[in-house]
Coordinates of C-alpha atoms in Angstrom, one line a residue:
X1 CA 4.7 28.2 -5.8
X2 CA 6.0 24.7 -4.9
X3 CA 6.3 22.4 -7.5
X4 CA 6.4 18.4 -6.7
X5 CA 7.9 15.9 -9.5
X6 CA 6.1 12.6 -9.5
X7 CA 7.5 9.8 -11.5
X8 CA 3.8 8.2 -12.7
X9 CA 4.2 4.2 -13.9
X10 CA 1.0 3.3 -14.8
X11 CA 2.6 -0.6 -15.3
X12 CA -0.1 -3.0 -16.9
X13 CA -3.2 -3.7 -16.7
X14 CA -5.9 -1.2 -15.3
X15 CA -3.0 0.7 -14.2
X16 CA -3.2 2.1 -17.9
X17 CA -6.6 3.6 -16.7
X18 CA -6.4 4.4 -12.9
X19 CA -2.9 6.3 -12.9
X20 CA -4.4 9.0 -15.3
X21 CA -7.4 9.3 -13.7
X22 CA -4.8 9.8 -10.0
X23 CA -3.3 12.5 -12.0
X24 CA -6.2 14.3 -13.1
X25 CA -7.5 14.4 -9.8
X26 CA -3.7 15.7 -8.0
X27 CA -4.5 18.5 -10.2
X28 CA -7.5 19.0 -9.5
X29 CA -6.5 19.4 -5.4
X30 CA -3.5 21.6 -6.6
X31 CA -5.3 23.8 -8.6
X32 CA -7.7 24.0 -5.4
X33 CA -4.8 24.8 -3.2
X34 CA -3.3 27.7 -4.9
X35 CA 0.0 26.5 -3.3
X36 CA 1.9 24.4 -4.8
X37 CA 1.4 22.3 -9.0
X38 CA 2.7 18.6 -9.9
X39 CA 4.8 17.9 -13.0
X40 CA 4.2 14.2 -14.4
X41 CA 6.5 12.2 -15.4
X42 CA 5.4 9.0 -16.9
X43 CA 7.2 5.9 -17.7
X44 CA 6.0 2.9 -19.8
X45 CA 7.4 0.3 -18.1
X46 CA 5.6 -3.0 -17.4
X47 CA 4.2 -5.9 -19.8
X48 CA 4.4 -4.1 -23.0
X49 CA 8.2 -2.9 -22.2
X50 CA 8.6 -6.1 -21.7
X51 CA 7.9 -7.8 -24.7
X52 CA 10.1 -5.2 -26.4
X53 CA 13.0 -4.8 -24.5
X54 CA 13.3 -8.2 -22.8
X55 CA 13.0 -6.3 -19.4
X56 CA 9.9 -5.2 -16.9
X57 CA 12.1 -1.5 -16.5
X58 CA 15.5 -0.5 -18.1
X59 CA 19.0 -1.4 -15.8
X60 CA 19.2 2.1 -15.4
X61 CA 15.4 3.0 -14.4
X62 CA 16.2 3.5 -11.2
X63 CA 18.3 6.7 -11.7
X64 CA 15.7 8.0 -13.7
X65 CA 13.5 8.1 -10.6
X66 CA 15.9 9.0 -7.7
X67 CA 15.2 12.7 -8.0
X68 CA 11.1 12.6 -8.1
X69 CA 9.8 13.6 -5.0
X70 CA 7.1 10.6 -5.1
X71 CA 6.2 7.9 -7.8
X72 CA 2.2 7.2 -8.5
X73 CA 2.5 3.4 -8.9
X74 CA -0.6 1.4 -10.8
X75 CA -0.3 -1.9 -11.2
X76 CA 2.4 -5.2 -12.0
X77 CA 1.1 -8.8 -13.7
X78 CA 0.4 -9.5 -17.2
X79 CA -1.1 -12.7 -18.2
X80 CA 1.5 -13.3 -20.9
X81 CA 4.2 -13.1 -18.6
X82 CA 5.3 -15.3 -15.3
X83 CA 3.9 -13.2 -12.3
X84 CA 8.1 -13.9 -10.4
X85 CA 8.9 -11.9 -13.9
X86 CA 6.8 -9.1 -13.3
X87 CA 6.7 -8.4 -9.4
X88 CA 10.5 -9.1 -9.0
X89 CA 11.2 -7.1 -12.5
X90 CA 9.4 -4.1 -11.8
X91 CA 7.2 -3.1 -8.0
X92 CA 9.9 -4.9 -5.8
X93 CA 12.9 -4.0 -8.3
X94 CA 11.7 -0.4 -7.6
X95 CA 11.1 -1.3 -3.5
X96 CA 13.5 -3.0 -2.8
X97 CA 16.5 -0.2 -4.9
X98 CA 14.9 2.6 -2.7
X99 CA 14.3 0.6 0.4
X100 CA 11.1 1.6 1.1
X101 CA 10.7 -0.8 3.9
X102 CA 7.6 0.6 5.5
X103 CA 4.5 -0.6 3.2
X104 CA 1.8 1.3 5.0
X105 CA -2.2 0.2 4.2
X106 CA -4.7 2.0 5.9
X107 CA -8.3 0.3 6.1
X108 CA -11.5 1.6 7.3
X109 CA -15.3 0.7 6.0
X110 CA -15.9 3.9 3.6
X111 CA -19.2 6.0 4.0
X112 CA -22.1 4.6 1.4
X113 CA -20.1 1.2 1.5
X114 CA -21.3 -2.5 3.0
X115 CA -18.7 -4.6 3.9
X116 CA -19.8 -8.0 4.6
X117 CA -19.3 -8.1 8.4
X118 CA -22.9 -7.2 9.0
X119 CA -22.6 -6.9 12.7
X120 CA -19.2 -4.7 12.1
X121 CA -20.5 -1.0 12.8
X122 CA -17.6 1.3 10.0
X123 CA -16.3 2.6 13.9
X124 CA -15.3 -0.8 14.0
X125 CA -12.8 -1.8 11.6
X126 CA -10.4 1.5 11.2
X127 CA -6.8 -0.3 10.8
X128 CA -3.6 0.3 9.4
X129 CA -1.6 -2.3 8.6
X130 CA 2.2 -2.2 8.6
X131 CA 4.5 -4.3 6.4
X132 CA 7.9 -5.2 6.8
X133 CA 9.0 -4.6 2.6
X134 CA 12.5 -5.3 2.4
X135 CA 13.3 -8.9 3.6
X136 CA 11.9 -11.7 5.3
X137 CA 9.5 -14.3 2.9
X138 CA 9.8 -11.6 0.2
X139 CA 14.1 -11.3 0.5
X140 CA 15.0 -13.0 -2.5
X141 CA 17.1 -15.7 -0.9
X142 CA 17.1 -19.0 -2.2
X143 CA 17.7 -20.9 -5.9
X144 CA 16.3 -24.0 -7.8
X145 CA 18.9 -27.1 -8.4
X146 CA 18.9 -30.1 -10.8
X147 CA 15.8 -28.5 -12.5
X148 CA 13.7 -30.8 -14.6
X149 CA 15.3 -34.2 -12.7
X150 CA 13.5 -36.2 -10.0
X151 CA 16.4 -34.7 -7.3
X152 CA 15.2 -31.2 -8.8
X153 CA 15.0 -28.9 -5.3
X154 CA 14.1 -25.3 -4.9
X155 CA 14.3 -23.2 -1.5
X156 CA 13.2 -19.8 -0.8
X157 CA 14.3 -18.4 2.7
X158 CA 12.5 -16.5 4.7
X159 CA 15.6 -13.6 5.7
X160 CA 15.4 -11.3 8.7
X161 CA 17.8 -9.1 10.5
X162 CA 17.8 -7.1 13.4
X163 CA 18.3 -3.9 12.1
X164 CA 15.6 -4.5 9.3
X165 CA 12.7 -5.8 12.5
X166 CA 13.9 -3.1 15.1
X167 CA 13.2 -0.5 12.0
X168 CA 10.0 -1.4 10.9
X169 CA 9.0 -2.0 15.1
X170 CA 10.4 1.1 16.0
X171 CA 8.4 2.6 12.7
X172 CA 4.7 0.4 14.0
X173 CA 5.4 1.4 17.4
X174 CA 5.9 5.5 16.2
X175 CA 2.6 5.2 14.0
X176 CA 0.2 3.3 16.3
X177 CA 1.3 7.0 19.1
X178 CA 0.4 9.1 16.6
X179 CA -3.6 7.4 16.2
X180 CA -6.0 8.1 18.7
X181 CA -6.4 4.5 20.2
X182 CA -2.3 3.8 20.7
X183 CA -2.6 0.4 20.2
X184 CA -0.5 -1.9 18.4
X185 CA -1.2 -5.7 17.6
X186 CA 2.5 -7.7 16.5
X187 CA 1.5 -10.3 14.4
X188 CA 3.8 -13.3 14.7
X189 CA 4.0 -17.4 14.1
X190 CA 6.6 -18.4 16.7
X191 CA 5.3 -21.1 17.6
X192 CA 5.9 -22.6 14.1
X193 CA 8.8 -20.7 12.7
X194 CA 11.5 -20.9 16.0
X195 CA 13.7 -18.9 14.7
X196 CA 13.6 -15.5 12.9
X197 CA 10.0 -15.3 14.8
X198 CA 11.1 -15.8 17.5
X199 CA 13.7 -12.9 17.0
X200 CA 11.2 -11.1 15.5
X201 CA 8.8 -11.3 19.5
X202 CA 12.0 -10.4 20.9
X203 CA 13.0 -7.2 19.3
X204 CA 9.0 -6.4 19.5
X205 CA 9.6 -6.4 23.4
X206 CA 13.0 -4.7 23.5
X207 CA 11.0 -1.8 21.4
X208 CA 8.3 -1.5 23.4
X209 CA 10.2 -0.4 25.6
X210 CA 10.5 2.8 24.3
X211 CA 7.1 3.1 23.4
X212 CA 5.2 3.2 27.1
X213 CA 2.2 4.9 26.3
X214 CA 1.2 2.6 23.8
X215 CA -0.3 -0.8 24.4
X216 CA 0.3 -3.3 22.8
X217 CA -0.6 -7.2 21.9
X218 CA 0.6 -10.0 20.2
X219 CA -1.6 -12.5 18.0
X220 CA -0.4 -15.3 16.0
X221 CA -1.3 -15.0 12.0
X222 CA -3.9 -17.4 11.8
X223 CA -5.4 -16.5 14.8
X224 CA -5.6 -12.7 13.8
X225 CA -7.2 -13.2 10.4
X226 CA -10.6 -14.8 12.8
X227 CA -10.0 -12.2 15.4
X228 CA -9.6 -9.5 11.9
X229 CA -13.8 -11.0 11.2
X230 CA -14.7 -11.8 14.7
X231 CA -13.3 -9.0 16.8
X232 CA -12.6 -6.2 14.5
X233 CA -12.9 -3.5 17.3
X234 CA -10.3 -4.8 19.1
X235 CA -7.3 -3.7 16.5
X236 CA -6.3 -0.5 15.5
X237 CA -2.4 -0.6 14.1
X238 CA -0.5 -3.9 13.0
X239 CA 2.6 -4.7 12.8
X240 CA 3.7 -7.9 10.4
X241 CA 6.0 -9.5 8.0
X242 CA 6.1 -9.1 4.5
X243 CA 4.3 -12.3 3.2
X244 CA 1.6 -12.4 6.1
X245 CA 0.8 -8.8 6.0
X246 CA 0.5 -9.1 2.4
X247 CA -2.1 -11.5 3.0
X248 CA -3.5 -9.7 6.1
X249 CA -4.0 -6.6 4.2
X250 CA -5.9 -7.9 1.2
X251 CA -8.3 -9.6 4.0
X252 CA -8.8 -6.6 5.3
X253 CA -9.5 -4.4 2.0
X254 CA -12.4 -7.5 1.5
X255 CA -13.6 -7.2 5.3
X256 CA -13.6 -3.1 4.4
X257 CA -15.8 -3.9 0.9
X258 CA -13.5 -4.2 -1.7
X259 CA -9.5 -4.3 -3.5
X260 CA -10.5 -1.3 -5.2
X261 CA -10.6 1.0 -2.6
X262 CA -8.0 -0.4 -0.6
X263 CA -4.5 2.2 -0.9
X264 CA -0.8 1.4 -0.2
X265 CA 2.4 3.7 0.5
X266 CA 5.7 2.3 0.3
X267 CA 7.4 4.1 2.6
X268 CA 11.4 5.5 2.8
X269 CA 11.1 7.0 6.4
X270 CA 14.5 8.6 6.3
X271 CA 13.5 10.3 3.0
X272 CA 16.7 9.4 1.2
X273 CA 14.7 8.2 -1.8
X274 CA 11.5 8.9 -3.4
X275 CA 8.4 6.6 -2.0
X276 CA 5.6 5.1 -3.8
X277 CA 2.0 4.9 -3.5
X278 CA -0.6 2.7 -5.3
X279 CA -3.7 0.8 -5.0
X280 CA -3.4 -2.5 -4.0
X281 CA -5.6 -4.4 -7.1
X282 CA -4.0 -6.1 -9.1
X283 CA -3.6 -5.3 -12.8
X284 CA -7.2 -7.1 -13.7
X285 CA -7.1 -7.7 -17.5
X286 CA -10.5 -9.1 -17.2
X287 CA -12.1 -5.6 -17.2
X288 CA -9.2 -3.5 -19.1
X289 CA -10.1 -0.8 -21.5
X290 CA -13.5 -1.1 -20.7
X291 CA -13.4 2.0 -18.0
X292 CA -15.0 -0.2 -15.2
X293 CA -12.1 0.3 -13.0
X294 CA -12.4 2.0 -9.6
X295 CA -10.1 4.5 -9.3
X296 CA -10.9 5.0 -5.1
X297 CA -8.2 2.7 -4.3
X298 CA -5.6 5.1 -6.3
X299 CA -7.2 8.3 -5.3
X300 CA -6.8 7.2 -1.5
X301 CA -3.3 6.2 -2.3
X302 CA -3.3 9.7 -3.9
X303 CA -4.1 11.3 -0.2
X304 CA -0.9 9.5 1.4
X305 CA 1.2 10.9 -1.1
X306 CA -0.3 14.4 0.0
X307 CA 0.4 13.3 3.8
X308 CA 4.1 12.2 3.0
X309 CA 4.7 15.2 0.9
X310 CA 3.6 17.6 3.7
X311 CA 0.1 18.8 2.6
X312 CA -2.0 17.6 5.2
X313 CA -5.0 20.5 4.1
X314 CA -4.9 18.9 0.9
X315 CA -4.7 15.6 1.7
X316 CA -8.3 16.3 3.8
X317 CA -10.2 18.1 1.0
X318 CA -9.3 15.3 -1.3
X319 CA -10.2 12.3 0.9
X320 CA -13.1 14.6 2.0
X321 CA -14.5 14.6 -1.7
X322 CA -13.7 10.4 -1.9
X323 CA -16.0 9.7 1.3
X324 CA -18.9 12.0 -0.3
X325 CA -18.4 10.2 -3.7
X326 CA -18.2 6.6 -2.0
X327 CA -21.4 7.8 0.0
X328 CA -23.4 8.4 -3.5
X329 CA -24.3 4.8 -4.4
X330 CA -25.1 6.1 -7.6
X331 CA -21.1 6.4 -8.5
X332 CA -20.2 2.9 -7.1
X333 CA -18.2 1.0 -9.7
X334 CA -18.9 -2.5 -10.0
X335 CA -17.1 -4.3 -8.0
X336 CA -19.0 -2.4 -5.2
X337 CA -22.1 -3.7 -6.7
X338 CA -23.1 -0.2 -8.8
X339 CA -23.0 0.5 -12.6
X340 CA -20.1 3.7 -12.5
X341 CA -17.4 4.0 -14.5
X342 CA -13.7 5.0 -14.1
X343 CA -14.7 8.4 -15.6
X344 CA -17.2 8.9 -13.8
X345 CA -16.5 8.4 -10.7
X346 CA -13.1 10.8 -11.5
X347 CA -15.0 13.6 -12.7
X348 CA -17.6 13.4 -9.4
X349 CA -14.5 13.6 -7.2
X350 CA -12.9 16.6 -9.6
X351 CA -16.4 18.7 -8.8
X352 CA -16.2 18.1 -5.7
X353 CA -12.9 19.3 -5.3
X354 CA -13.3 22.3 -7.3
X355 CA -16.7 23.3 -5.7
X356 CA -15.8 23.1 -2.1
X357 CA -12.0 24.3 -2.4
X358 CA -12.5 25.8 1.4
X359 CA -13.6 22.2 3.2
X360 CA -10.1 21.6 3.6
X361 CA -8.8 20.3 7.0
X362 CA -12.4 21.0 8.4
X363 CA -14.3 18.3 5.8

């Protein structure tokens, strides 16, 4: 029987109390399988590591997850501590070192949920986004000077290359084939930014290129966020930089009913290091401890590690069991408008899983 290692940092926050309830349900879907088991690791890095050690993850953290064959991710930001402190320290520390460049975020209007595009019929809003997660606004390049003096400057650079945009085009171009529609929208602001975007619109022809039987568009940022609530029919895969798909993606999880359903996979391609999933909430310290969290967003991130680690059948019983549980307004957690807790909504999906063990690919 296979046995997969999964490095599990529930981080702060709600991640304390949607990274267990991911790990209940993995083995809950393995136990289904009969094929294969998971063996947790967890690590207690984030806020509370922190304020003891002076550091969001040990210097050496890195080697600690290089042999896992995926990490379950929950959540970075503390209220107590600088949000540069916490992203740069711990979720991009961890991105970045394994150069998981493709952040992948699937979006689609769930069964039993409204999203507030009340003319949008859930046919017509069934995305993925893909972001560039190595370099550009996100690189790291820049400083502060004469801090705390009226001359005090500060510059962060916005850093692209052409191996990192014909990587992450090549990868868009590869995904939006393998969807039924093979359309891909480039999203762009080269009208503004006359330099890496416009290297950025050229590498996105030169890649096309090899890419004929897809079709594809391009669509300034500001311009696809009204064409993302006006014309939500007319995209299917995206393609974007780090900062703007960050923001893209987050409008989208809104447009498809809430943050806590939407999932995340940050992707290594090559495979030379292990990739990381996670919902895309934040760490929300307004409802932690109180079990109010939805865990959909992590149990969806959940099914793309079961896609990357090879068990498609899996993969389709457990988002099977989410769509049936999101269709049951009854288990809607609150920020879907319901009264359902974390635990509850963990255990519906568990039964599920273990009473229709044979609706695999077929659910």
């Amino acid at each position: 029987m296979k046995t997969y290692n999964i490095a599990c940092i529930p981080g702060d926050g709600i991640g304390k109390e949607v990274v267990p309830a991911g790990q209940t349900v993995l083995a809950a879907i393995a136990q289904a399988s009969g094929r294969f088991t998971f063996n947790f690791s967890e690590y207690g890095w984030g806020g509370d590591w922190y304020r003891a050690h002076g550091e969001m993850m040990p210097a050496d953290g890195l080697d600690a997850l290089r042999g896992q064959d995926a990490i379950l991710f929950g959540s970075a930001g503390d209220p107590h501590i600088p949000d540069h402190i916490t992203l740069w320290g711990l979720r991009l520390k961890i991105c970045q070192g394994f150069d998981q460049y493709a952040n992948v975020r699937p979006t689609r209007i769930l069964p039993g949920i409204d999203g507030p595009l009340k003319r949008c019929a859930p046919r017509d809003l069934d995305w993925v986004i893909v972001r560039e997660n190595s370099e550009g606004e996100y690189a790291g390049v820049g400083g502060r000077v004469h801090q705390g003096h009226p001359i005090e400057a500060a510059t962060d650079v916005s850093m692209m290359t052409r191996a990192g945009v014909e990587r992450i085009m090549r990868f868009a171009f590869k995904l939006a084939r393998s969807r039924p529609r093979k359309l891909l929208t480039v999203v762009t602001k080269s009208n503004a930014q006359r330099h890496a975007m416009v290297m950025w619109d050229e590498i996105a022809v030169q890649i096309a290129k090899e890419f004929p039987d897809v079709t594809w568009d391009k669509e300034l940022v500001d311009a696809c966020t009204a064409r993302m609530v006006n014309r939500p029919a007319t995209l299917d895969t995206l393609v974007a930089t780090n900062l703007h798909a960050d923001i893209l993606s987050d409008l989208a999880a809104a447009l498809a009913g809430s943050l806590g359903i939407a999932p995340t996979g940050n992707i290594d391609p090559e495979r030379r290091y292990p990739s990381m999933f996670e919902p895309i909430h934040g760490s929300a310290f307004d409802i932690m401890g109180k079990g109010l969290a939805n865990p959909v967003g992590t149990f969806w991130s959940c099914v793309m590690m079961l896609e990357h680690l090879g068990e498609a059948e899996a993969a389709a019983q457990l988002m099977a069991a989410i769509e049936a549980v999101t269709a049951d307004k009854a288990l809607h957690t609150r920020d879907l408008g319901g009264n359902a807790g974390t635990d509850e909504v963990t255990r519906a999906v568990c039964k599920l899983i273990n009473t229709r063990p044979a609706q695999r690919l077929a659910a």
